[in-house]
Short mmCIF file of C-alpha atoms and ligand atoms in Angstrom, two decimals:
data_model
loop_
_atom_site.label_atom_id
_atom_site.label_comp_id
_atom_site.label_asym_id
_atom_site.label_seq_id
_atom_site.Cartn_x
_atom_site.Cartn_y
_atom_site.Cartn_z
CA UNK A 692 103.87 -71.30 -98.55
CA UNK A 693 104.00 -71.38 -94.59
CA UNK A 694 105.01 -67.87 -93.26
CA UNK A 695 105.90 -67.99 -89.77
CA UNK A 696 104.20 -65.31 -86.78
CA UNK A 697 104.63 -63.89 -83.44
CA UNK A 698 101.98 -62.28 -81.62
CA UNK A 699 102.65 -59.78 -78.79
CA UNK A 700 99.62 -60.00 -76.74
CA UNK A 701 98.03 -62.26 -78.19
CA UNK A 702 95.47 -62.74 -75.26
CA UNK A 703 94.13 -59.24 -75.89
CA UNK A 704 91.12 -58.20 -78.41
CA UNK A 705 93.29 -57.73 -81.28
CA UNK A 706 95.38 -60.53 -80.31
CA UNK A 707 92.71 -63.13 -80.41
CA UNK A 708 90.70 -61.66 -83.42
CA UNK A 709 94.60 -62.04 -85.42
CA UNK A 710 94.46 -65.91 -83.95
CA UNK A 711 90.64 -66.40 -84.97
CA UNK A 712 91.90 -65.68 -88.83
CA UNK A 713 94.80 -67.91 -88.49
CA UNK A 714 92.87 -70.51 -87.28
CA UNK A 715 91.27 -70.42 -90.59
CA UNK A 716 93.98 -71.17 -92.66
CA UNK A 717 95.83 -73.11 -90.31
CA UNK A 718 98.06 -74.24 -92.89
CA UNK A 719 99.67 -71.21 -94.11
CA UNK A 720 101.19 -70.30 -90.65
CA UNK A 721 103.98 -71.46 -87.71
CA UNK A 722 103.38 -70.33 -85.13
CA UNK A 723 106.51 -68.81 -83.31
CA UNK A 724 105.71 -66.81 -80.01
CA UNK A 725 102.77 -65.77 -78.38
CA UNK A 726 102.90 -63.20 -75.22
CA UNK A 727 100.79 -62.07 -72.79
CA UNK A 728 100.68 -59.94 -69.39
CA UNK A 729 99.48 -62.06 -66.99
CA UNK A 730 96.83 -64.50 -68.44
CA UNK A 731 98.60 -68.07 -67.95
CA UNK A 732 95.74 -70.00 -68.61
CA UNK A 733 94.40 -68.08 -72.05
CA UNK A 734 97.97 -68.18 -72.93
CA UNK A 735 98.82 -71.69 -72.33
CA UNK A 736 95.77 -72.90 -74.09
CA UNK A 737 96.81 -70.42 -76.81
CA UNK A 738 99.97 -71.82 -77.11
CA UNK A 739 99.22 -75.46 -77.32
CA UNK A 740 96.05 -74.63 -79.80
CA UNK A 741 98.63 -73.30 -82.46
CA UNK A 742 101.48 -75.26 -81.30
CA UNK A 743 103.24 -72.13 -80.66
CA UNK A 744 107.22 -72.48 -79.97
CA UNK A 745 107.20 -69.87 -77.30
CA UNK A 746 104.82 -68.72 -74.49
CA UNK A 747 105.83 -65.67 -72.78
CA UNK A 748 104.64 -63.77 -69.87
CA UNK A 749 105.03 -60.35 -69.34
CA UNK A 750 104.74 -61.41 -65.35
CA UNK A 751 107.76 -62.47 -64.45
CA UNK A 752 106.48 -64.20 -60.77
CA UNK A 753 103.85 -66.36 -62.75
CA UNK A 754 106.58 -68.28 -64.45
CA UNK A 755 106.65 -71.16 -62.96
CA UNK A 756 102.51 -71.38 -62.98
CA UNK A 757 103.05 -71.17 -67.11
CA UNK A 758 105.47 -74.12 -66.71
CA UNK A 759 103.55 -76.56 -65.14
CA UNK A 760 100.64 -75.62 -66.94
CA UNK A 761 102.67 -76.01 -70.54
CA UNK A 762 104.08 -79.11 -69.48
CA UNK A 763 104.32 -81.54 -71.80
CA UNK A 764 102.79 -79.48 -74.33
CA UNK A 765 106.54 -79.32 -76.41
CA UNK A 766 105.79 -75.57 -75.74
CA UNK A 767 108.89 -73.17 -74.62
CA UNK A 768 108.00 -70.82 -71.65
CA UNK A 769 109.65 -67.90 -70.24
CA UNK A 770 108.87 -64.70 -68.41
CA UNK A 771 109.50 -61.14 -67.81
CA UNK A 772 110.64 -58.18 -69.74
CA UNK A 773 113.82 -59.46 -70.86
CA UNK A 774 112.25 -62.72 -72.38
CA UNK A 775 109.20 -60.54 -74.11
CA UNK A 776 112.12 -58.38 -75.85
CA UNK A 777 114.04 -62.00 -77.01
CA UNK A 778 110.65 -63.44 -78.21
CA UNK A 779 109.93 -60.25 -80.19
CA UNK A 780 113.40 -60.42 -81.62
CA UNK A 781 113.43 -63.40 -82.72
CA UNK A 782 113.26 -63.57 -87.06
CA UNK A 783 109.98 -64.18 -88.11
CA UNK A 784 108.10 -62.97 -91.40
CA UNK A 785 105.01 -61.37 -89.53
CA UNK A 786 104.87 -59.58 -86.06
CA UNK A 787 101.59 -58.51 -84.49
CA UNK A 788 102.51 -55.82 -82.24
CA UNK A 789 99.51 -56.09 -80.07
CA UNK A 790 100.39 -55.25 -76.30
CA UNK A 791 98.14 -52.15 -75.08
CA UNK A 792 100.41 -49.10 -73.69
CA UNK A 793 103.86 -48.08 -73.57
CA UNK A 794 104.53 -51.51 -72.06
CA UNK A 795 104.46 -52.27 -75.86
CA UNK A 796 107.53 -50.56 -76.92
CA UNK A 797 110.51 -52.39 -75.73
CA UNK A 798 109.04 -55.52 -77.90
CA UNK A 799 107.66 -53.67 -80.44
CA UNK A 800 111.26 -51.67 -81.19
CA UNK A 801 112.75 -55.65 -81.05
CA UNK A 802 110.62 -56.80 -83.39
CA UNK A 803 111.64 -53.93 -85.73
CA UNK A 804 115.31 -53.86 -85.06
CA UNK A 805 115.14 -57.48 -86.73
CA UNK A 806 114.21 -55.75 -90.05
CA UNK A 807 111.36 -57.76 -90.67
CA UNK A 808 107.74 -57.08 -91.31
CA UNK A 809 106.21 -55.62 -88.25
CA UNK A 810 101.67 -54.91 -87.87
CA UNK A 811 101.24 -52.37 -85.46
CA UNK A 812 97.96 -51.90 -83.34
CA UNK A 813 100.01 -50.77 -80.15
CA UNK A 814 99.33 -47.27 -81.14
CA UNK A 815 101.01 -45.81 -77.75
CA UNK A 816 104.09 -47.19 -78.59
CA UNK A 817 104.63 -44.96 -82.11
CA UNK A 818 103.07 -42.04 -80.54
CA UNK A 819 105.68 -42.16 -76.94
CA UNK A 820 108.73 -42.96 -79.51
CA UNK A 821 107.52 -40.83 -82.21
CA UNK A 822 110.94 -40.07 -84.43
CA UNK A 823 112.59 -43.05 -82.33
CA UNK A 824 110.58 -45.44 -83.82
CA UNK A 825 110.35 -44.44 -86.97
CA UNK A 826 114.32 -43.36 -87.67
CA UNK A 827 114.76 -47.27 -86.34
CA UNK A 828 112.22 -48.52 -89.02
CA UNK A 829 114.50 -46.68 -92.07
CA UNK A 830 117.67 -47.81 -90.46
CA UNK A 831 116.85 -51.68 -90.11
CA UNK A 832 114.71 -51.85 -93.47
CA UNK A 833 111.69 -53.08 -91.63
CA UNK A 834 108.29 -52.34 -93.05
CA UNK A 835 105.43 -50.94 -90.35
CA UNK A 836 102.28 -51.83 -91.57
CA UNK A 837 99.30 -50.28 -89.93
CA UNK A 838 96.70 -52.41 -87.62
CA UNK A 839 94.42 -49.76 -86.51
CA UNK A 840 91.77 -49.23 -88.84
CA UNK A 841 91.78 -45.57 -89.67
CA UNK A 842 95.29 -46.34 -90.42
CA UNK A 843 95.18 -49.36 -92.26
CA UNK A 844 92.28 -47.43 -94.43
CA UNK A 845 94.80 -44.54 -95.21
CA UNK A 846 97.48 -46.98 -96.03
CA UNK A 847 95.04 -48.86 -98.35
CA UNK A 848 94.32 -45.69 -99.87
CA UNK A 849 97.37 -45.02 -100.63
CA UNK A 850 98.61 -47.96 -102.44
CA UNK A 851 99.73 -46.72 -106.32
CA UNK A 852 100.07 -42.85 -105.00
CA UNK A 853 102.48 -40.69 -103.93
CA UNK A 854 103.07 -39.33 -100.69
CA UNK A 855 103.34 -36.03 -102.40
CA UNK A 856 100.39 -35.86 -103.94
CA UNK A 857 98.28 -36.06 -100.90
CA UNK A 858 96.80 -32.64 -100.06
CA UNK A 859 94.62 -33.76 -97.09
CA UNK A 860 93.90 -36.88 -94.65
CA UNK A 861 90.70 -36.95 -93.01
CA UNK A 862 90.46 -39.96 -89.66
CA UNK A 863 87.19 -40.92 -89.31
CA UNK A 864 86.27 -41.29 -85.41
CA UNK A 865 82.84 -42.73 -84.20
CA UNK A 866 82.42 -40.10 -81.57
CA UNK A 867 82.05 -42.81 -78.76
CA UNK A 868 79.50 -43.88 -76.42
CA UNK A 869 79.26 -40.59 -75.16
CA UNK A 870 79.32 -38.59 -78.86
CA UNK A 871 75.85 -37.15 -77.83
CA UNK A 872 76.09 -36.53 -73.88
CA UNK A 873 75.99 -32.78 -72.08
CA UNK A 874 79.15 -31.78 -70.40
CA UNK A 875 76.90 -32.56 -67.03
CA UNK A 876 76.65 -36.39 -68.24
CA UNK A 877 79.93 -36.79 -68.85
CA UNK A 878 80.60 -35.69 -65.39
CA UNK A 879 79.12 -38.75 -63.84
CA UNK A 880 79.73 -40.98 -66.31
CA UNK A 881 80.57 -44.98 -65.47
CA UNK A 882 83.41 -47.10 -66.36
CA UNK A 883 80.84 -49.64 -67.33
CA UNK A 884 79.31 -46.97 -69.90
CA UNK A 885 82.51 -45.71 -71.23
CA UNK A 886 83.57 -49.12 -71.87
CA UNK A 887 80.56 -50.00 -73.90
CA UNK A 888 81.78 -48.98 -77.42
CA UNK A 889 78.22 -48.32 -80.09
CA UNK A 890 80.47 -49.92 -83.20
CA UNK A 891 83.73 -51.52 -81.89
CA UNK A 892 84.57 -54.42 -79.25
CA UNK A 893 87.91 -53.83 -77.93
CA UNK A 894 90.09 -53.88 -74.57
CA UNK A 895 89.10 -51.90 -71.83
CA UNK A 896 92.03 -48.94 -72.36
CA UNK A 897 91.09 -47.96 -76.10
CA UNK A 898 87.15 -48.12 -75.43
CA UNK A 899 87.91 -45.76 -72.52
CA UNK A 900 90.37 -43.58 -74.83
CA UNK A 901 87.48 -43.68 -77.49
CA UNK A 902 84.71 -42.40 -75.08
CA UNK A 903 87.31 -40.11 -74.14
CA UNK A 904 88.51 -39.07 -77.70
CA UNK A 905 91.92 -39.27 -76.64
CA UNK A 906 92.16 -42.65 -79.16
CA UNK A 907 91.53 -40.11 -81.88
CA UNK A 908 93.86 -37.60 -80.81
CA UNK A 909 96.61 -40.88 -80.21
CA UNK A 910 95.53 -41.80 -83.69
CA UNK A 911 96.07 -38.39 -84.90
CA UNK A 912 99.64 -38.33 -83.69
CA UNK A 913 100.10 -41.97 -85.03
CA UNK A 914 98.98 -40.88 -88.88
CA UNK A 915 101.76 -37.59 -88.70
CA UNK A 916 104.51 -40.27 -87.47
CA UNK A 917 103.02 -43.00 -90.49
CA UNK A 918 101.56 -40.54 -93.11
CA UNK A 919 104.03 -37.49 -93.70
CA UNK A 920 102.07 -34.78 -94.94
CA UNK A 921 102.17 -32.40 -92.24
CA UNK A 922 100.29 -31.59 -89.60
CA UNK A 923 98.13 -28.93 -91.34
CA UNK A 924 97.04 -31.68 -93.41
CA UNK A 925 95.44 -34.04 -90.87
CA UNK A 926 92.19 -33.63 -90.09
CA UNK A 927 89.30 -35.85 -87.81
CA UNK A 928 85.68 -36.07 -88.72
CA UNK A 929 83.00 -37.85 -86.45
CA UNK A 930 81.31 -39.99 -88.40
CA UNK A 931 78.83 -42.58 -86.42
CA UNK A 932 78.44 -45.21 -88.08
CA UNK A 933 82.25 -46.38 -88.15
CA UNK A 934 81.61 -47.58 -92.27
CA UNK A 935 84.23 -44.97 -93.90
CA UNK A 936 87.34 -45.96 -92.03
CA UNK A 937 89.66 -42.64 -93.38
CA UNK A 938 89.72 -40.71 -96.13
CA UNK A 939 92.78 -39.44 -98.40
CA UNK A 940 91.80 -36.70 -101.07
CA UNK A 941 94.87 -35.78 -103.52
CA UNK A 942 96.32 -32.87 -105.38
CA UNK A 943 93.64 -33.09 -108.31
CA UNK A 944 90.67 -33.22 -105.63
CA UNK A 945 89.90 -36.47 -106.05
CA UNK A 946 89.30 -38.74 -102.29
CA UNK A 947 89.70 -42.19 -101.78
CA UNK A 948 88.45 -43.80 -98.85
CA UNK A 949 88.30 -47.16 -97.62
CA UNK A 950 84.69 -48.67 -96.04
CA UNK A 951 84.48 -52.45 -94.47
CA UNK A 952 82.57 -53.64 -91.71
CA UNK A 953 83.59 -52.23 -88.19
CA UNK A 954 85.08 -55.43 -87.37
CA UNK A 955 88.95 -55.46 -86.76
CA UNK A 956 89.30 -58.86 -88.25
CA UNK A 957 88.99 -56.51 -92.22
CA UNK A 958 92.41 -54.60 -91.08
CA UNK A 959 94.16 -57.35 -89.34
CA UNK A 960 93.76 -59.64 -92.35
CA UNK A 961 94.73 -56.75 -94.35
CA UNK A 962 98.16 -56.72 -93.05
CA UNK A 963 98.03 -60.76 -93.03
CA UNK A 964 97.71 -61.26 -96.36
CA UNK A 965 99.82 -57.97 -97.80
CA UNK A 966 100.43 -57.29 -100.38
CA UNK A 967 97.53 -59.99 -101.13
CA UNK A 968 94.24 -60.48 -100.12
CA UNK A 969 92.71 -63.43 -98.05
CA UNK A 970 89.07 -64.25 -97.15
CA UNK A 971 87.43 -63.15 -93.72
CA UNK A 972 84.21 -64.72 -92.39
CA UNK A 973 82.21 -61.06 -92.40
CA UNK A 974 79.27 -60.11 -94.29
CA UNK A 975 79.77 -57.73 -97.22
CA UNK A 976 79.13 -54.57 -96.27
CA UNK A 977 75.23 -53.61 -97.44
CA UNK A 978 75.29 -49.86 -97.84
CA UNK A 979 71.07 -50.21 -98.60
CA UNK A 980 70.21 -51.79 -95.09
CA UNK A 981 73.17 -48.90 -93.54
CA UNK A 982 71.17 -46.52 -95.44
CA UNK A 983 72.89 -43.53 -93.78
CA UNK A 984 76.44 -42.40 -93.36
CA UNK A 985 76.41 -39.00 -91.73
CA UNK A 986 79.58 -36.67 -90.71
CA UNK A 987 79.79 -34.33 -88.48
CA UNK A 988 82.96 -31.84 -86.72
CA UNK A 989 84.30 -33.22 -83.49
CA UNK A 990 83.26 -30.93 -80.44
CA UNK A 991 86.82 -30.15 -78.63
CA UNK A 992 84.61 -27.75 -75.52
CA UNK A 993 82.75 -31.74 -74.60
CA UNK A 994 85.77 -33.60 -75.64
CA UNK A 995 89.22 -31.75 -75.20
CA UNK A 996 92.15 -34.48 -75.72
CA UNK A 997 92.10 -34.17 -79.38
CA UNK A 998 92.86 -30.88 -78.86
CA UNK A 999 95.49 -31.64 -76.18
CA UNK A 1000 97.04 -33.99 -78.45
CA UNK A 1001 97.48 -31.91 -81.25
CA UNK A 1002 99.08 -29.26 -78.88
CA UNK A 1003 101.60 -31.89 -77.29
CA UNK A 1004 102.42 -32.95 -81.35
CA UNK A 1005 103.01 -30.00 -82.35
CA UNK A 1006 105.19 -29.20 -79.26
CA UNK A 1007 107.24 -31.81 -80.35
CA UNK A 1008 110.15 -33.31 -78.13
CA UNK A 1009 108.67 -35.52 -75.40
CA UNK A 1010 105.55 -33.98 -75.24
CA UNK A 1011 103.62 -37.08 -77.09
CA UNK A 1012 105.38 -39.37 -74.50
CA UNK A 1013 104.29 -37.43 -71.18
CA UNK A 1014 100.77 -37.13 -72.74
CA UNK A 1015 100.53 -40.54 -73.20
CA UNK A 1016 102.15 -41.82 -69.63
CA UNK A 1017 100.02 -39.47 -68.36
CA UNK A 1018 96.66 -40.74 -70.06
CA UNK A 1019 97.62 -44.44 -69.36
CA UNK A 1020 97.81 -43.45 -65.68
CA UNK A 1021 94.27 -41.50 -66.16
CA UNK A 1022 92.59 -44.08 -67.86
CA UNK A 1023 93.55 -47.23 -65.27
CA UNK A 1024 92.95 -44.59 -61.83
CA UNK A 1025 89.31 -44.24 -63.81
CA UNK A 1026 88.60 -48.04 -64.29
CA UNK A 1027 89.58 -48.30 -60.83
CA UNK A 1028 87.04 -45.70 -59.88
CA UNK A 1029 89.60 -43.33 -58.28
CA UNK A 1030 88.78 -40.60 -60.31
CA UNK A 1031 85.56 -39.38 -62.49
CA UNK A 1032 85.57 -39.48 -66.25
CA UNK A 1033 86.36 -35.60 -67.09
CA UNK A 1034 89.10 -35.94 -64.78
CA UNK A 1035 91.09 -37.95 -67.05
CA UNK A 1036 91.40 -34.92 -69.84
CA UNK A 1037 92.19 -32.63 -66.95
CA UNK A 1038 95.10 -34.73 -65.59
CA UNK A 1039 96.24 -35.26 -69.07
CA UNK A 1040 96.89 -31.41 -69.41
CA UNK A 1041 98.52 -30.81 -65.88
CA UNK A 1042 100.63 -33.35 -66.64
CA UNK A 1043 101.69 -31.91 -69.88
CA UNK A 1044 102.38 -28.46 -68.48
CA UNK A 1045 104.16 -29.76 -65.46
CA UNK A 1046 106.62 -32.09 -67.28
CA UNK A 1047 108.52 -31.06 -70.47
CA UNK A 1048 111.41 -32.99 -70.97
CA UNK A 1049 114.03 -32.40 -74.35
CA UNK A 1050 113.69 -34.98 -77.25
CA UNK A 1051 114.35 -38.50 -76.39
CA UNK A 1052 117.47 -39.51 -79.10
CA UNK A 1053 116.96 -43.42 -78.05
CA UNK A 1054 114.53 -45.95 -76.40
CA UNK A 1055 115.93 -45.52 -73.01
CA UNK A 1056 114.96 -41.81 -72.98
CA UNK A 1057 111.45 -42.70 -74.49
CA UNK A 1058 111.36 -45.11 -71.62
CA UNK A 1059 112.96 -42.50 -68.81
CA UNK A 1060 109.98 -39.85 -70.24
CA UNK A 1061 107.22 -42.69 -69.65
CA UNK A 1062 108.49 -44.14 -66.50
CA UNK A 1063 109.07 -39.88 -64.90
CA UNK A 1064 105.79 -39.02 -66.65
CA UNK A 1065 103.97 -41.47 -64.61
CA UNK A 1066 105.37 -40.61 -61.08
CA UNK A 1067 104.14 -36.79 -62.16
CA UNK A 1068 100.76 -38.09 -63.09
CA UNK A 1069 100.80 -40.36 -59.71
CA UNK A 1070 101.34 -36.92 -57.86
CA UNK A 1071 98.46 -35.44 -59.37
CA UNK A 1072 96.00 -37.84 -58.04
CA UNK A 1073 96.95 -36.77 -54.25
P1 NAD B 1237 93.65 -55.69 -74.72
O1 NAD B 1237 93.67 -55.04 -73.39
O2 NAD B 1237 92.46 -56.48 -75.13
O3 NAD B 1237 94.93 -56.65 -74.86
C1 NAD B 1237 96.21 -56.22 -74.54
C2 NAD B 1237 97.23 -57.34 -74.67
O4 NAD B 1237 98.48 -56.84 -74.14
C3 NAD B 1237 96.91 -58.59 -73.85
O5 NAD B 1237 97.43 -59.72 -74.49
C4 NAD B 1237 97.66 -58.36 -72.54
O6 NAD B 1237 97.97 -59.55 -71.86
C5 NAD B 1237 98.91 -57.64 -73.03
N1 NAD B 1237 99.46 -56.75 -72.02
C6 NAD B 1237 98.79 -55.85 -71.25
N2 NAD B 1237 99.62 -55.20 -70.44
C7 NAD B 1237 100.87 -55.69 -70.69
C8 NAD B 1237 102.16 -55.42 -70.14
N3 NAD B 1237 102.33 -54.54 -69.16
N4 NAD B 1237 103.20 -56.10 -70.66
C9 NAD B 1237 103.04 -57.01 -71.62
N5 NAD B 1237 101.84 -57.32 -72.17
C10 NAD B 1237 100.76 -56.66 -71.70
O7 NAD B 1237 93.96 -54.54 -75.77
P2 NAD B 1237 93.48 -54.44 -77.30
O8 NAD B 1237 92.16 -53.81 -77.34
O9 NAD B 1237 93.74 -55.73 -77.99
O10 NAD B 1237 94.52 -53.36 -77.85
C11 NAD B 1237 95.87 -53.66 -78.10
C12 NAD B 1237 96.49 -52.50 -78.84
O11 NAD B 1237 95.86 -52.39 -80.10
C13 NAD B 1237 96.28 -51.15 -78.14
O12 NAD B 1237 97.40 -50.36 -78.34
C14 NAD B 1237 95.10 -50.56 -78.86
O13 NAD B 1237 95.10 -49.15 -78.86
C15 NAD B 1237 95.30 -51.09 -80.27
N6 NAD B 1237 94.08 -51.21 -81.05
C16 NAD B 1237 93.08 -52.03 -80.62
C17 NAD B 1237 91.90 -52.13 -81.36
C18 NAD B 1237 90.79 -53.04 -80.92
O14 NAD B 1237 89.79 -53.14 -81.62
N7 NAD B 1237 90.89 -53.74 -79.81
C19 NAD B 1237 91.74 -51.36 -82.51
C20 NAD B 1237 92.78 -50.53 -82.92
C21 NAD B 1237 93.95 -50.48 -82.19
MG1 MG B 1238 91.41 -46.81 -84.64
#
C-alpha cells in the first residue's frame, strides 16, 4: 500500500538520510511536500527526484529562482512562512518534522493540528512549546513519534509496557568531540573541531549542541515532555561509543535498552515503517569487533548546559523557550566566530536569568518568548 509523506527540511542531514530510505522502496511512497530554508537547487532536484507535489522555501525572496528552476518539472512551488505552515498542513499519513530550531515549530504544530502521524527530529520545537505542543497532540489525536535516537530507543523500549511501571530512564550521550578536553581546551576550541562529531554526522547546530552538551540537556527536556515519569526519573550517562541508544529499567528492576548502529537511518526507518519493520542498508551491529561499551557520569564543572537545562525545566513556564532562543543565538554567533566556544554556556545562563517570562498558553506566546529571547541574547553579545 502507497502511504503518502511530507518532509520539512528535507535538504538537511535527517532530511536526506529519511529520502535515501525512501528511495529504496520507491514504491511504497507519494511524495507530497518537501521544504527547505534556502537551498533551491538541492530542493528542486529533490523535488523532481521523488516527483514531489510541493517544493517549498522557507526564503520567501528566492521564490521566483525555485520557479524557473522547477519549471516544467509538474512540481508546485511556493515560499515563505505562510506556505511552509500550508504544506505542513496539508493531510498526509507521515510527516518528517525535520527543520533545525524554533523555525521548526510553526510547521511542526501544522502538521499536528491535522491529527495525523507526525516523526519528530526538530527537538527545539517540543522543548520551546513544551505543554503547547503536547496538550495540541491529545486534542487533535495525532501520534508524535520520536526521530532522535535516544528517543526513538526509549520509545522502542517501551512498546508492551506501561508508563507506570517505569522507575527510571537513562539517555545515553556520546560525550562529544570534546568528552576528554581540559576546561583550558575548550577555551580555544574551533568551530571546525566542534563540528566534527567521533560517532554521528549531522547539521552543523546539533554537532555544535553535542560538543556543547546542550543536545543532551535539549534531549533531556524532550524525554520529560515525551516520556512522563518525572523529572527525578531521567537520568544521562556518557557512554562513547554511541551503541546503547537509551535505557528504560522498570518497577521489577529489569532494563531494556535498545543498541543499533550510530547511523540515523535505524531510527528514521523506525518511525517509517511503525508499527512494522522495514530493511535498512547497515551492517548488523558486531558487538565482538565493538568489543567495549564503557559508561561513564557526565562532568557538569567541563560541560554546564545539562545542568542549565535541567534548571530552566524544572523552572517551568518559558524558561525551556528562552534557553533555547538563547542557545540558537549562541550556537550561530560561534559558527560565525563572534564568540569562543565556552561562551555559548555562559550566554545561555545570562539569558535565562535576565528573561523570565509567564507560561506561554498558545503558539503565539511560544513564538513572542523565542522571538524576545533572541533580542536579549543579541544584547548580550555587545
Ligand atoms: P540540518 O541543518 O542538516 O538541516 C536542517 C533543515 O532545516 C534543512 O532542510 C534546512 O534547509 C531547514 N531549515 C533551516 N533553517 C530553516 C528555517 N529558518 N526555516 C525553514 N527551514 C529551515 O539539520 P539536521 O542535522 O538535519 O537536524 C534537523 C533536526 O533534527 C534538528 O532539530 C536536530 O536537532 C534534529 N536531529 C538531528 C539528528 C542528526 O543526526 N542530524 C539527530 C537527532 C536529531
Ligand atoms: Mg539524539
Amino acid at each position: 500500500m502507497t502511504r503518502s509523506i511530507s518532509i520539512l527540511g528535507a535538504t538537511g542531514s535527517v532530511g536526506e538520510q529519511t529520502l535515501d530510505l525512501i528511495r529504496r522502496e520507491r514504491d511504497n511512497w507519494r511524495v507530497e511536500a518537501l521544504t527547505a530554508n534556502g537551498s533551491v537547487v538541492k530542493l528542486a532536484e529533490m523535488a523532481r527526484e521523488f516527483d514531489a507535489k510541493l517544493a517549498v522555501l522557507a526564503d520567501e525572496a528566492r521564490l521566483g529562482e525555485l520557479q524557473e528552476t522547477l519549471a516544467g518539472s509538474g512540481v508546485e512551488a511556493a515560499a515563505g512562512a505562510d506556505a511552509l505552515c500550508e504544506a505542513a498542513a496539508r493531510p498526509v499519513d507521515l510527516t518528517i518534522a525535520a527543520i533545525v530550531g524554533c523555525a521548526g515549530l510553526g510547521p511542526t504544530m501544522a502538521a499536528i493540528e491535522q491529527g495525523g502521524t507526525v516523526a519528530l527530529a526538530n527537538k527545539e520545537a517540543l522543548v520551546s512549546a513544551g505543554d503547547v505542543m503536547t496538550a495540541a497532540v491529545a486534542q487533535h489525536g495525532a501520534t508524535l513519534l520520536p526521530v532522535d535516537s535516544e528517543h526513538n530507543a526509549i520509545f522502542q523500549c517501551l512498546q508492551g509496557n506501561r508508563i507506570e511501571d517505569v522507575s527510571c530512564i537513562t539517555l545515553t550521550a556520546s560525550g562529544g568531540p570534546f568528552r576528554t578536553w581540559t576546561a583550558d581546551q575548550l577555551e580555544a576550541a574551533t568551530p571546525q573541531q566542534a563540528v566534527a562529531h567521533p560517532n554521528w554526522e549531522m547539521g552543523a547546530k546539533i554537532s555544535v549542541d553535542s560538543a556543547t552538551m546542550m543536545n543532551k540537556g535539549l534531549e533531556y527536556i524532550e524525554a520529560h515532555h515525551l516520556f512522563p515519569v518525572g523529572l527525578g526519573a531521567l537520568r544521562i550517562i556518557v557512554h562513547p561509543q554511541s551503541v546503547v541508544h537509551s535505557l528504560v529499567e522498570f518497577r521489577d528492576r529489569s532494563t531494556l535498552a535498545q543498541l543499533g548502529p550510530s547511523d540515523m537511518r535505524v531510527p528514521i526507518a523506525s518511525c517509517l515503517a511503525w508499527p512494522h519493520r522495514m530493511d535498512t542498508p547497515m551492517e548488523s551491529l558486531d558487538l565482538a569487533a565493538i568489543g567495549e561499551l564503557t559508561f561513564c557520569a557526565p562532568d557538569e564543572n567541563r560541560f554546564p548546559a545539562t545542568k542549565l537545562c535541567r534548571q530552566a525545566i524544572e523552572v517551568g513556564r518559558a524558561a525551556p523557550a528562552v534557553l533555547n532562543a538563547a542557545n540558537e543565538v549562541a550556537v550561530s554567533s560561534f559558527l560565525s566566530g563572534q564568540i569562543g566556544f565556552t561562551r555559548i554556556t555562559a550566554m545561555v545562563e545570562e539569558v535565562l536569568n535576565r528573561y523570565d517570562p509567564p507560561a506561554p498558553r498558545a503558539l503565539d506566546d511560544v513564538l513572542a518568548v523565542d522571538r524576545e529571547a533572541r533580542s536579549v541574547a543579541m544584547l548580550e553579545l555587545n
